[in-house]
Coordinates of C-alpha atoms and ligand atoms in Angstrom, one line a residue:
Chain A
M36 CA 55.0 -53.5 -277.4
T37 CA 58.5 -53.9 -277.4
A38 CA 58.5 -53.4 -273.7
I39 CA 56.1 -56.0 -273.7
L40 CA 57.7 -58.7 -275.1
Q41 CA 60.9 -57.9 -273.2
A42 CA 58.6 -58.4 -269.8
L43 CA 57.5 -61.7 -271.8
A44 CA 61.2 -62.9 -271.7
S45 CA 61.7 -61.8 -268.2
G46 CA 58.9 -63.6 -267.0
L47 CA 59.3 -66.6 -268.6
A48 CA 62.5 -66.8 -267.8
L49 CA 61.5 -66.2 -264.3
G50 CA 59.0 -68.6 -264.5
A51 CA 60.9 -71.1 -265.6
I52 CA 62.9 -70.7 -262.3
Y53 CA 60.3 -71.1 -259.9
G54 CA 58.6 -74.0 -261.9
L55 CA 62.1 -75.8 -261.5
I56 CA 62.1 -75.9 -257.8
A57 CA 58.6 -75.7 -257.4
L58 CA 59.2 -79.1 -259.5
G59 CA 61.1 -80.1 -256.4
F60 CA 58.7 -79.5 -254.2
N61 CA 56.5 -81.6 -255.8
I62 CA 58.4 -84.5 -256.1
T63 CA 59.3 -84.8 -252.3
Y64 CA 55.6 -83.6 -251.1
A65 CA 54.4 -86.6 -253.6
T66 CA 56.3 -89.3 -251.7
T67 CA 56.8 -88.2 -248.3
K68 CA 53.9 -85.3 -247.6
T69 CA 56.6 -83.0 -246.7
F70 CA 59.3 -81.0 -248.7
N71 CA 62.0 -78.5 -247.9
F72 CA 61.0 -75.3 -246.2
G73 CA 64.7 -74.0 -246.0
Q74 CA 64.9 -74.6 -250.0
G75 CA 65.6 -70.7 -250.5
A76 CA 69.3 -71.8 -248.6
F77 CA 69.6 -74.8 -251.5
L78 CA 70.4 -72.0 -254.1
V79 CA 73.0 -70.4 -252.4
P80 CA 75.5 -73.4 -252.8
G81 CA 74.2 -73.8 -256.2
S82 CA 75.7 -70.4 -257.1
L83 CA 78.6 -69.7 -254.8
V84 CA 79.8 -73.0 -255.3
G85 CA 80.0 -73.5 -259.0
V86 CA 80.8 -69.6 -259.7
S87 CA 83.6 -70.2 -257.1
L88 CA 84.8 -73.3 -258.9
L89 CA 84.6 -70.6 -261.9
L90 CA 87.2 -68.6 -260.2
L91 CA 89.7 -70.9 -258.9
A92 CA 90.1 -72.1 -262.4
A93 CA 90.9 -68.6 -263.2
G94 CA 93.8 -68.4 -260.6
K95 CA 91.8 -66.5 -258.2
P96 CA 90.3 -66.6 -254.4
H97 CA 87.0 -68.7 -254.8
W98 CA 85.7 -65.0 -254.0
G99 CA 85.8 -61.9 -255.7
N100 CA 84.0 -61.1 -259.5
L101 CA 84.1 -63.0 -262.4
A102 CA 85.3 -61.1 -265.4
P103 CA 83.4 -62.5 -268.8
S104 CA 86.5 -63.6 -270.2
E105 CA 87.3 -66.1 -267.4
M106 CA 84.6 -67.9 -268.2
T107 CA 82.8 -69.9 -271.1
L108 CA 79.6 -71.5 -271.7
L109 CA 81.4 -75.1 -271.5
S110 CA 83.0 -74.0 -268.4
Y111 CA 80.0 -72.7 -267.1
G112 CA 78.1 -75.9 -268.2
L113 CA 81.1 -78.1 -266.1
A114 CA 81.1 -75.6 -263.1
T115 CA 76.6 -75.9 -263.0
L116 CA 77.2 -79.6 -263.0
A117 CA 79.0 -79.5 -260.4
S118 CA 77.0 -77.3 -258.1
V119 CA 73.9 -79.4 -259.2
A120 CA 75.9 -82.6 -257.9
I121 CA 77.0 -81.1 -254.9
V122 CA 73.9 -79.2 -253.8
G123 CA 72.2 -83.1 -254.6
A124 CA 74.5 -84.8 -252.9
I125 CA 73.3 -81.7 -249.4
G126 CA 69.8 -83.1 -250.2
I127 CA 70.7 -86.5 -249.0
V128 CA 72.4 -85.1 -245.6
L129 CA 68.9 -83.2 -245.4
Y130 CA 66.6 -86.1 -245.7
Y131 CA 69.1 -87.9 -242.7
C132 CA 69.1 -84.7 -240.8
A133 CA 65.6 -83.2 -241.3
I134 CA 63.5 -85.6 -242.8
K135 CA 63.8 -89.3 -242.0
P136 CA 63.4 -88.6 -238.0
F137 CA 60.1 -86.7 -238.9
V138 CA 58.6 -88.3 -241.6
G139 CA 55.1 -90.6 -240.6
A140 CA 55.3 -89.4 -237.0
G141 CA 52.7 -87.1 -238.1
G142 CA 53.2 -83.5 -237.0
L143 CA 54.7 -80.4 -238.2
N144 CA 58.3 -81.3 -237.0
W145 CA 60.3 -81.5 -240.6
V146 CA 58.6 -78.4 -240.7
L147 CA 60.9 -76.3 -238.5
S148 CA 63.9 -79.0 -238.8
T149 CA 64.0 -78.2 -242.7
I150 CA 63.8 -74.5 -242.3
G151 CA 66.6 -74.9 -239.2
F152 CA 68.3 -77.0 -241.7
G153 CA 68.4 -74.1 -244.6
I154 CA 69.4 -71.5 -241.7
I155 CA 72.3 -73.7 -240.8
L156 CA 73.1 -74.1 -244.2
Q157 CA 73.2 -70.2 -245.2
N158 CA 75.1 -69.2 -242.3
A159 CA 77.7 -71.9 -243.3
A160 CA 77.8 -70.1 -246.7
L161 CA 78.4 -66.9 -244.8
A162 CA 81.1 -68.3 -243.2
V163 CA 82.8 -69.5 -246.3
W164 CA 82.2 -66.5 -248.8
G165 CA 80.8 -63.6 -246.6
P166 CA 78.2 -61.2 -247.5
A167 CA 78.8 -59.3 -250.2
S168 CA 77.3 -60.5 -253.4
I169 CA 79.8 -61.5 -256.5
A170 CA 78.9 -60.2 -260.2
V171 CA 78.9 -63.1 -262.6
P172 CA 78.5 -62.7 -266.3
S173 CA 76.4 -64.4 -268.5
P174 CA 78.3 -67.2 -270.7
L175 CA 76.4 -66.4 -273.7
G176 CA 77.8 -62.5 -273.0
N177 CA 76.2 -59.4 -270.9
E178 CA 75.1 -57.9 -274.6
V179 CA 71.3 -57.5 -275.0
W180 CA 70.0 -59.4 -278.1
R181 CA 67.4 -57.3 -280.0
I182 CA 64.9 -59.4 -281.2
A183 CA 62.2 -57.7 -283.3
G184 CA 63.0 -54.8 -281.8
A185 CA 63.2 -55.6 -278.2
G186 CA 66.1 -55.8 -276.2
I187 CA 66.6 -59.5 -274.2
R188 CA 69.0 -60.4 -272.2
P189 CA 70.8 -63.9 -273.6
Q190 CA 71.0 -65.4 -269.8
E191 CA 66.9 -65.2 -270.1
V192 CA 67.4 -67.5 -273.1
L193 CA 70.0 -69.4 -271.2
I194 CA 67.6 -69.8 -268.6
A195 CA 64.4 -70.9 -270.5
A196 CA 66.1 -73.4 -272.5
V197 CA 68.1 -75.1 -269.9
A198 CA 65.0 -75.1 -267.4
I199 CA 62.6 -76.2 -269.8
S200 CA 64.5 -79.0 -271.3
V201 CA 65.1 -80.1 -267.7
M202 CA 61.5 -80.1 -267.0
V203 CA 60.6 -81.9 -270.1
G204 CA 62.6 -84.2 -269.3
L205 CA 61.8 -84.9 -265.5
D206 CA 58.1 -84.9 -267.1
I207 CA 59.3 -88.0 -269.3
V208 CA 61.4 -89.9 -266.6
I209 CA 58.1 -89.0 -264.3
R210 CA 55.5 -90.6 -266.6
K211 CA 57.4 -93.1 -268.7
T212 CA 60.7 -94.5 -267.3
R213 CA 60.8 -97.6 -264.7
F214 CA 62.1 -95.1 -262.1
G215 CA 59.4 -93.2 -262.5
K216 CA 56.6 -95.4 -262.0
A217 CA 58.3 -96.8 -259.2
L218 CA 58.5 -92.3 -257.8
R219 CA 54.4 -92.3 -258.2
A220 CA 54.2 -95.8 -256.9
V221 CA 55.6 -94.6 -253.8
A222 CA 53.6 -91.5 -254.0
F223 CA 50.2 -93.6 -254.5
N224 CA 50.5 -95.4 -251.4
P225 CA 54.4 -96.3 -249.9
Q226 CA 53.3 -99.7 -248.6
A227 CA 52.0 -100.7 -251.9
A228 CA 54.7 -99.9 -253.2
A229 CA 57.0 -101.6 -250.8
I230 CA 55.5 -105.2 -251.3
V231 CA 55.6 -105.2 -255.0
G232 CA 59.7 -105.0 -253.6
I233 CA 60.1 -101.3 -254.6
N234 CA 62.9 -100.0 -251.9
V235 CA 60.3 -96.8 -250.7
E236 CA 63.4 -95.7 -248.8
K237 CA 65.8 -95.3 -251.4
I238 CA 63.2 -93.8 -254.0
V239 CA 62.5 -91.3 -251.4
I240 CA 66.3 -90.4 -251.0
I241 CA 66.6 -89.8 -254.9
A242 CA 63.5 -87.5 -254.8
F243 CA 65.5 -85.7 -252.2
V244 CA 68.3 -85.4 -254.2
I245 CA 66.5 -84.3 -257.5
S246 CA 64.7 -81.6 -255.3
S247 CA 67.8 -80.1 -254.1
S248 CA 69.9 -80.1 -257.8
L249 CA 66.6 -78.6 -259.4
A250 CA 67.3 -75.7 -256.5
G251 CA 70.8 -75.8 -257.2
L252 CA 70.7 -75.7 -260.8
A253 CA 68.0 -72.6 -260.5
G254 CA 70.9 -70.8 -257.7
M255 CA 73.6 -71.6 -260.8
L256 CA 71.0 -70.4 -263.4
I257 CA 69.9 -67.3 -261.7
A258 CA 73.5 -65.8 -260.8
P259 CA 74.0 -64.2 -263.7
I260 CA 71.3 -62.0 -263.3
T261 CA 70.9 -61.5 -259.5
T262 CA 74.4 -61.7 -258.7
A263 CA 75.5 -64.3 -256.3
S264 CA 75.2 -63.9 -252.6
V265 CA 74.2 -65.8 -249.3
F266 CA 71.0 -64.0 -249.4
I267 CA 69.8 -64.9 -253.1
G268 CA 68.0 -67.6 -252.2
L269 CA 64.6 -66.5 -249.9
G270 CA 62.9 -64.4 -251.9
V271 CA 63.1 -66.9 -255.2
A272 CA 61.7 -70.2 -253.0
L273 CA 58.5 -68.4 -251.9
K274 CA 57.6 -67.7 -254.8
A275 CA 58.4 -71.0 -256.3
F276 CA 56.3 -72.3 -253.0
S277 CA 53.6 -70.0 -253.8
A278 CA 53.5 -71.1 -257.3
A279 CA 53.6 -75.3 -256.3
I280 CA 50.4 -74.1 -254.4
V281 CA 49.4 -72.1 -257.1
G282 CA 49.5 -74.7 -259.4
G283 CA 49.0 -77.9 -257.6
L284 CA 51.4 -79.4 -255.1
T285 CA 50.8 -82.8 -256.3
N286 CA 50.8 -82.1 -259.7
P287 CA 54.2 -82.1 -261.5
R288 CA 52.5 -80.3 -264.4
G289 CA 50.5 -77.9 -261.8
C290 CA 53.8 -76.9 -260.5
M291 CA 55.5 -75.7 -263.7
L292 CA 52.6 -74.5 -264.7
G293 CA 52.0 -72.5 -261.7
G294 CA 55.9 -71.1 -262.1
F295 CA 55.7 -69.6 -265.5
L296 CA 52.1 -68.2 -264.5
L297 CA 54.3 -66.2 -261.5
G298 CA 56.8 -65.3 -263.6
L299 CA 54.5 -64.0 -266.4
I300 CA 52.3 -62.4 -263.9
E301 CA 55.4 -60.7 -262.3
A302 CA 57.1 -59.1 -265.0
L303 CA 53.9 -57.8 -266.7
V304 CA 53.0 -56.2 -263.6
G305 CA 56.6 -55.0 -263.2
L306 CA 56.3 -53.2 -266.3
W307 CA 52.9 -51.6 -265.1
R308 CA 54.0 -50.2 -261.7
A309 CA 56.5 -52.1 -259.7
E310 CA 55.2 -51.3 -256.3
M311 CA 52.0 -53.7 -257.7
R312 CA 53.9 -56.8 -258.7
E313 CA 53.8 -58.4 -255.0
I314 CA 50.6 -57.0 -254.5
T315 CA 48.7 -58.8 -257.4
I316 CA 50.7 -61.9 -257.3
F317 CA 49.6 -62.7 -253.7
L318 CA 45.9 -61.7 -254.3
L319 CA 45.7 -64.2 -257.5
I320 CA 47.4 -66.7 -255.0
I321 CA 44.6 -65.9 -252.8
I322 CA 41.7 -65.4 -255.2
V323 CA 42.7 -68.9 -257.2
L324 CA 43.4 -71.3 -253.4
V325 CA 39.2 -69.6 -252.3
L326 CA 38.1 -71.0 -256.0
R327 CA 40.3 -74.0 -256.0
P328 CA 41.4 -75.3 -252.7
G329 CA 43.9 -77.7 -254.3
G330 CA 46.0 -75.5 -256.9
L331 CA 45.0 -75.1 -260.7
L332 CA 45.7 -78.9 -261.6
G333 CA 45.6 -80.2 -258.0
A334 CA 43.1 -83.1 -257.7
R335 CA 42.6 -83.2 -253.7
S336 CA 42.6 -80.0 -251.5
V337 CA 46.2 -79.7 -249.9
E338 CA 46.7 -81.2 -246.2
K339 CA 46.6 -78.1 -244.5
I340 CA 50.3 -77.4 -243.0
Chain B
M100 CA 60.3 -128.9 -244.1
S101 CA 57.7 -126.2 -243.7
M102 CA 57.9 -123.4 -246.4
L103 CA 57.1 -121.1 -244.0
R104 CA 57.4 -121.3 -240.3
I105 CA 56.3 -118.7 -237.3
E106 CA 57.2 -119.6 -233.8
D107 CA 55.5 -117.2 -230.7
L108 CA 55.0 -113.9 -233.0
C109 CA 53.8 -111.1 -231.0
V110 CA 52.8 -107.5 -232.4
R111 CA 52.0 -104.9 -231.3
Y112 CA 51.0 -101.1 -232.3
G113 CA 51.8 -98.9 -229.5
A114 CA 49.7 -100.2 -226.2
I115 CA 47.8 -102.3 -228.9
E116 CA 48.7 -106.1 -228.7
A117 CA 47.4 -107.2 -232.1
L118 CA 49.3 -110.6 -232.0
K119 CA 49.7 -112.6 -228.7
G120 CA 52.1 -115.6 -229.5
I121 CA 50.8 -117.1 -232.8
S122 CA 52.5 -120.4 -233.7
L123 CA 52.1 -121.7 -237.2
H124 CA 53.2 -123.6 -240.6
V125 CA 52.7 -123.9 -243.8
A126 CA 53.9 -126.5 -246.2
Q127 CA 55.1 -126.2 -249.9
G128 CA 52.3 -126.5 -252.2
E129 CA 49.6 -126.4 -249.4
I130 CA 46.4 -123.6 -249.1
V131 CA 46.3 -122.9 -245.7
T132 CA 43.4 -120.6 -244.7
L133 CA 42.9 -118.3 -241.6
I134 CA 39.9 -117.3 -240.6
G135 CA 38.8 -115.4 -237.8
G136 CA 36.3 -112.3 -236.4
N137 CA 37.2 -108.6 -237.2
G138 CA 39.9 -107.6 -235.5
A139 CA 41.5 -110.5 -234.8
G140 CA 44.7 -110.1 -236.1
K141 CA 44.9 -111.8 -239.3
S142 CA 46.0 -108.9 -241.8
T143 CA 48.3 -107.8 -238.8
L144 CA 49.9 -111.5 -239.5
M145 CA 50.4 -111.2 -243.5
R146 CA 51.7 -107.6 -242.7
A147 CA 54.3 -109.3 -240.4
I148 CA 55.1 -111.7 -242.6
A149 CA 55.4 -109.6 -246.2
G150 CA 57.9 -107.2 -243.6
L151 CA 55.1 -104.3 -243.2
V152 CA 55.2 -104.4 -239.7
K153 CA 57.9 -105.4 -237.4
P154 CA 57.6 -108.0 -235.1
A155 CA 58.2 -107.1 -230.9
S156 CA 59.1 -111.2 -230.8
G157 CA 58.9 -114.4 -231.7
T158 CA 60.7 -115.8 -234.8
I159 CA 59.3 -116.2 -238.6
A160 CA 61.6 -118.7 -240.8
F161 CA 60.3 -119.0 -244.6
E162 CA 62.4 -121.8 -246.3
G163 CA 64.5 -122.0 -242.9
R164 CA 65.8 -118.7 -242.6
P165 CA 64.8 -116.1 -240.3
I166 CA 62.7 -113.4 -242.0
A167 CA 61.2 -111.1 -239.0
G168 CA 61.8 -107.9 -239.3
I169 CA 62.8 -107.8 -242.6
R170 CA 62.3 -104.5 -244.9
P171 CA 59.4 -105.5 -247.7
H172 CA 60.9 -105.5 -250.9
H173 CA 63.9 -108.1 -249.1
C174 CA 60.5 -110.2 -248.7
V175 CA 59.4 -110.0 -252.3
R176 CA 63.2 -111.1 -253.6
L177 CA 62.9 -113.8 -251.1
G178 CA 59.6 -114.8 -252.6
I179 CA 56.9 -114.0 -250.9
G180 CA 54.2 -112.2 -252.9
H181 CA 51.1 -109.8 -250.8
S182 CA 47.4 -109.6 -252.4
P183 CA 46.8 -107.3 -249.6
E184 CA 43.4 -105.9 -247.7
G185 CA 42.1 -103.3 -249.5
R186 CA 43.6 -104.3 -252.7
L187 CA 45.5 -101.6 -252.5
V188 CA 46.6 -101.6 -256.5
F189 CA 48.3 -98.2 -258.2
G190 CA 44.8 -95.9 -259.1
D191 CA 47.0 -93.8 -261.2
Q192 CA 48.5 -96.1 -263.5
S193 CA 47.6 -98.2 -266.2
V194 CA 46.4 -102.1 -265.5
R195 CA 49.5 -103.1 -267.5
D196 CA 52.1 -100.8 -265.4
N197 CA 51.1 -102.2 -262.5
L198 CA 51.6 -105.9 -263.6
M199 CA 55.1 -104.6 -264.6
L200 CA 55.5 -102.6 -261.2
G201 CA 54.4 -106.0 -259.3
A202 CA 57.7 -107.7 -261.4
Y203 CA 59.8 -104.4 -260.1
A204 CA 61.7 -107.0 -258.1
R205 CA 62.7 -109.2 -261.3
D206 CA 65.1 -108.1 -264.3
D207 CA 64.0 -111.3 -266.3
T208 CA 62.5 -108.6 -269.3
D209 CA 61.4 -111.2 -271.7
A210 CA 60.2 -113.6 -268.9
I211 CA 58.2 -110.6 -267.2
A212 CA 56.5 -109.9 -270.8
A213 CA 55.9 -113.6 -271.2
D214 CA 54.5 -113.6 -267.4
I215 CA 52.3 -110.7 -268.2
D216 CA 50.5 -112.2 -271.0
K217 CA 49.9 -115.6 -268.8
Y218 CA 47.9 -113.3 -266.6
F219 CA 46.2 -111.5 -269.4
A220 CA 45.4 -114.6 -270.3
V221 CA 44.2 -116.2 -266.6
F222 CA 41.9 -113.1 -266.5
P223 CA 40.5 -112.2 -269.5
R224 CA 39.3 -109.0 -268.0
L225 CA 42.1 -107.1 -267.7
T226 CA 43.6 -107.5 -270.9
E227 CA 40.4 -105.6 -272.4
R228 CA 41.0 -102.6 -270.1
Q229 CA 44.8 -103.2 -270.1
D230 CA 45.4 -99.3 -271.1
Q231 CA 42.9 -97.9 -268.5
Q232 CA 43.8 -96.6 -265.2
A233 CA 43.6 -99.1 -262.2
G234 CA 41.3 -96.8 -260.5
T235 CA 38.7 -96.8 -262.5
L236 CA 38.2 -100.7 -262.5
S237 CA 35.6 -102.7 -260.8
G238 CA 36.2 -103.7 -257.1
G239 CA 36.2 -107.7 -258.8
E240 CA 38.6 -106.6 -261.9
Q241 CA 41.0 -104.7 -258.7
Q242 CA 41.3 -107.6 -256.9
M243 CA 42.5 -109.7 -260.0
L244 CA 44.8 -107.4 -261.0
A245 CA 45.9 -107.0 -256.9
I246 CA 46.2 -111.1 -257.2
A247 CA 47.9 -110.9 -260.6
R248 CA 50.3 -108.1 -259.5
A249 CA 51.5 -110.2 -256.6
L250 CA 52.3 -113.3 -258.9
M251 CA 54.3 -111.2 -261.2
S252 CA 57.1 -111.2 -258.4
R253 CA 56.9 -115.1 -259.2
P254 CA 56.6 -115.6 -255.3
K255 CA 56.9 -119.5 -253.5
L256 CA 54.3 -118.3 -251.2
L257 CA 51.6 -115.9 -251.8
L258 CA 49.6 -114.2 -249.1
L259 CA 46.3 -112.9 -250.0
D260 CA 44.5 -110.9 -247.7
E261 CA 40.2 -111.0 -248.2
P262 CA 40.3 -111.4 -251.7
S263 CA 36.5 -111.4 -251.4
L264 CA 36.0 -108.3 -249.5
G265 CA 33.3 -105.9 -250.9
L266 CA 32.5 -108.2 -254.0
A267 CA 29.3 -109.1 -255.2
P268 CA 28.7 -113.3 -254.9
L269 CA 29.3 -113.9 -258.7
I270 CA 32.2 -112.2 -258.6
V271 CA 33.5 -114.0 -255.5
R272 CA 33.1 -117.1 -256.9
E273 CA 35.1 -116.4 -259.6
V274 CA 38.1 -115.6 -257.8
F275 CA 37.5 -119.0 -255.7
A276 CA 38.1 -120.4 -259.0
V277 CA 41.4 -118.5 -259.7
I278 CA 42.8 -120.0 -256.0
R279 CA 41.9 -123.3 -257.2
R280 CA 43.8 -122.8 -260.4
L281 CA 46.7 -121.2 -259.0
R282 CA 47.0 -124.5 -256.1
E283 CA 46.5 -127.0 -259.6
Q284 CA 49.8 -124.6 -261.0
G285 CA 51.8 -125.2 -257.5
V286 CA 51.6 -122.0 -255.7
T287 CA 51.6 -122.3 -251.6
I288 CA 48.9 -119.9 -250.1
L289 CA 48.1 -118.4 -247.1
L290 CA 44.9 -117.2 -247.1
V291 CA 42.6 -114.8 -244.6
E292 CA 38.6 -115.2 -245.6
Q293 CA 35.8 -113.8 -244.0
M294 CA 34.0 -116.1 -246.2
A295 CA 34.7 -118.9 -244.3
N296 CA 32.8 -121.8 -245.8
L297 CA 34.8 -120.6 -249.1
A298 CA 38.1 -120.5 -248.0
L299 CA 37.7 -124.0 -245.7
A300 CA 36.3 -125.6 -248.9
V301 CA 39.4 -124.8 -250.6
A302 CA 41.6 -125.2 -247.9
D303 CA 44.0 -128.0 -246.9
R304 CA 44.5 -126.7 -243.4
A305 CA 43.2 -123.8 -241.4
Y306 CA 43.8 -121.8 -238.1
V307 CA 41.1 -119.9 -236.2
I308 CA 43.1 -116.8 -234.9
E309 CA 40.6 -114.9 -231.7
T310 CA 42.0 -111.8 -230.4
G311 CA 45.4 -112.6 -231.4
R312 CA 45.7 -116.0 -230.7
I313 CA 45.3 -119.5 -232.6
T314 CA 42.0 -121.4 -231.0
L315 CA 41.6 -123.7 -233.2
E316 CA 43.6 -125.6 -236.1
G317 CA 42.9 -128.5 -238.7
T318 CA 41.7 -129.9 -242.3
G319 CA 39.9 -127.8 -243.9
A320 CA 36.8 -130.2 -244.1
E321 CA 37.5 -130.9 -239.7
L322 CA 36.9 -127.3 -239.1
L323 CA 34.0 -127.2 -242.1
R324 CA 32.4 -130.1 -239.1
D325 CA 33.5 -128.3 -236.1
E326 CA 30.4 -127.3 -233.9
R327 CA 32.5 -124.0 -232.7
V328 CA 33.8 -122.8 -236.3
R329 CA 30.0 -123.7 -237.6
S330 CA 28.3 -121.3 -235.3
A331 CA 30.8 -118.5 -234.8
Y332 CA 32.0 -118.0 -238.7
L333 CA 29.4 -120.0 -240.6
G334 CA 26.1 -119.0 -239.5
A335 CA 24.7 -122.5 -238.7
Ligands
ADP29 N1 47.6 -99.5 -238.1 C1 47.6 -99.8 -236.9 N2 47.3 -99.5 -235.7 C2 47.0 -99.4 -234.9 N3 45.8 -100.5 -234.1 C3 46.1 -101.3 -235.0 C4 46.4 -101.3 -236.7 N4 46.2 -101.8 -237.3 C5 45.4 -103.2 -236.8 N5 45.3 -102.6 -235.9 C6 44.5 -103.5 -234.5 O1 45.2 -104.7 -234.4 C7 44.1 -105.5 -234.2 C8 44.4 -106.3 -235.3 O2 43.8 -105.8 -236.6 P1 44.0 -106.4 -238.2 O3 45.4 -107.6 -238.1 O4 43.5 -105.5 -239.2 O5 42.8 -107.4 -237.7 P2 42.1 -108.3 -239.2 O6 42.7 -108.3 -240.3 O7 41.5 -109.8 -238.4 O8 40.7 -107.7 -239.0 C9 42.8 -104.7 -234.4 O9 42.4 -104.0 -233.1 C10 43.2 -103.5 -234.7 O10 42.4 -102.4 -234.6
MG30 MG1 41.9 -107.6 -242.2

C-alpha cells in the first residue's frame, strides 16, 4: 500500500513533466501543424543553464556538483526563471532556422530541421558542459517526507505543484484571454485570423517560445531527480511525444491528460516489474491509437507524419 | 479621389495566372459589384486587396496609399474589412468571441462593447446564439456572423465575397437587405456575387470579370440591361 502511494507520487510528478512538454507540442502543432522533434535537447539548457547560474552564484565554476547548502528555494526559483527565459529565446531561433523556411510548404523538411537543430543544441551544450552529469539537490531538501507511511521525495511534490499550476494557468490563458482566443483563431484558420487583424507570425513565434519554455522548465524541474546532463532530454521528450499522441495532439487538455496517464502507468507498472514498464506503455499506446486514431481527446484523426 | 484604385493588377499561383491586368476603382460610399463565373478570379482580387495574396505586378492604392503586398493585419488597420468566401467563422469559439476577435485591431474597449450590441441589434438571431459555438450555427447565421465580424473592425471598405453562397432564397434576401442597410449607413462595399441579378440591382456600378480580365463595366442598371450579361449571368 505504501509502495503504491509512493509510486503514485512519482507517477504524478513524472506525468506532470510529460504533460508540460506535451502541451508545448500541442501549442505549436495547433498553430503551424509542426512541432519541435528535437524538443528533448531543449531540456538540456533548461537544466544546465539554471544549475550553472546557481554554481556561479556560489562562487564555483559553471560545472561541478551543487551542494544542498548552495541553494535555497528562492535561488532555485530565480535560476529556473532565467533558464526558462533563455530556452524560450532559443525557441525564437528555432522558429527562424528550422520552422519558418519550411512551414506551409508541405513535406516533412521541418521534421529533419527540428531534429537537426536539437542535435546542434545538444552538441553545443556538450562543448560547454562536457558529458559528465551534475548532481543537483532539491531546493526542498533530499530527505524523504513521510506521508501516511510512504516516503515521498520533496522534489516530486515541487514538480507536481509547479507543473500543475503552469498547466492550469496556460489552460485559462488559452480559453479566456485575448491572446488565447487569437491563438485558437490562428489554430482554426490562419487566413481567417489574419483578416481580423491578428499578426499570425507573431502568434506563431509566441507559440514556439511557450513550447520551448515549457521544455526548459521541465529540464530544471527534473534535474534534482535525474541529475543534470547533456543526455537527459531524449527519453523524456519521447514519452512526452507519446503522451501528446495518446491524449490527442490537437487538444491541450488531451496532451496534459496523456502526460499524467503515461507517468502513472510507468510508475505503477515499474512497481511490479521494471522491465515491463516500456513494453506496457508502448503496447497501450498502440491499442489506444487503433481504437481512437486521433488520441483520447483529439477531435480529428491526426495528420500522418 | 477614389477610396480604392487598382491598376493593371496581376496575381499568379505558381504557373496559374489568376489575374491578368485588372484595373478598377471604388469611390467613397459606393457599392461596386464584381460578377463573373467560377474561377474568373473574383476571390483572388478580394484576397489581393486584403493582403492575403501578394500581387506579381500592378498597384493597389487605398485612400491614395499603395498597399499591394502589405500583410493582412496591416490592411485591417488601414480600414479594409473582409468577409471571405466560405465565411471562415471561428467555429470552435462563441459567437460573441468571434465578434470580439473581429475588433482585434482596435483597443477602444467601451466602443467595442457598444458595437457588439449594435450588431446584435442588426442581426437578432446572433443575439440568441451569442454563447453558442459559431460552428453550430446555420449557414445563413454564419454568413451574418462573418459580415458582422468584418464590420467589427470599423472598416472604411468592406469586401463581401459571395455572401449568398449556399443559402436558401429567403436567407439570401435577408443578406441583401443587410447590404442595403449598410449602404444607408455609408459603408463602402465591394461585393462579389454569383446572384448577378440581385447584386446588379443593389450596386451603383459593376464590373464583369472573365478569366482574370475585366470585360465589361457600367452602372448596375446598365449591366442589368446588357445583352451579354443577360445571356451569360442572368439566365435570360
Ligand atoms: N490557392 C490557390 N492555388 C492555386 N490556384 C488557385 C488558388 N486559388 C485560386 N486558384 C485559381 O485561380 C483562379 C481564380 O480563382 P478564384 O479567384 O477563386 O476565382 P473565383 O472567386 O472567381 O471563383 C482559378 O483558376 C483557381 O483555380
Ligand atoms: Mg470565389
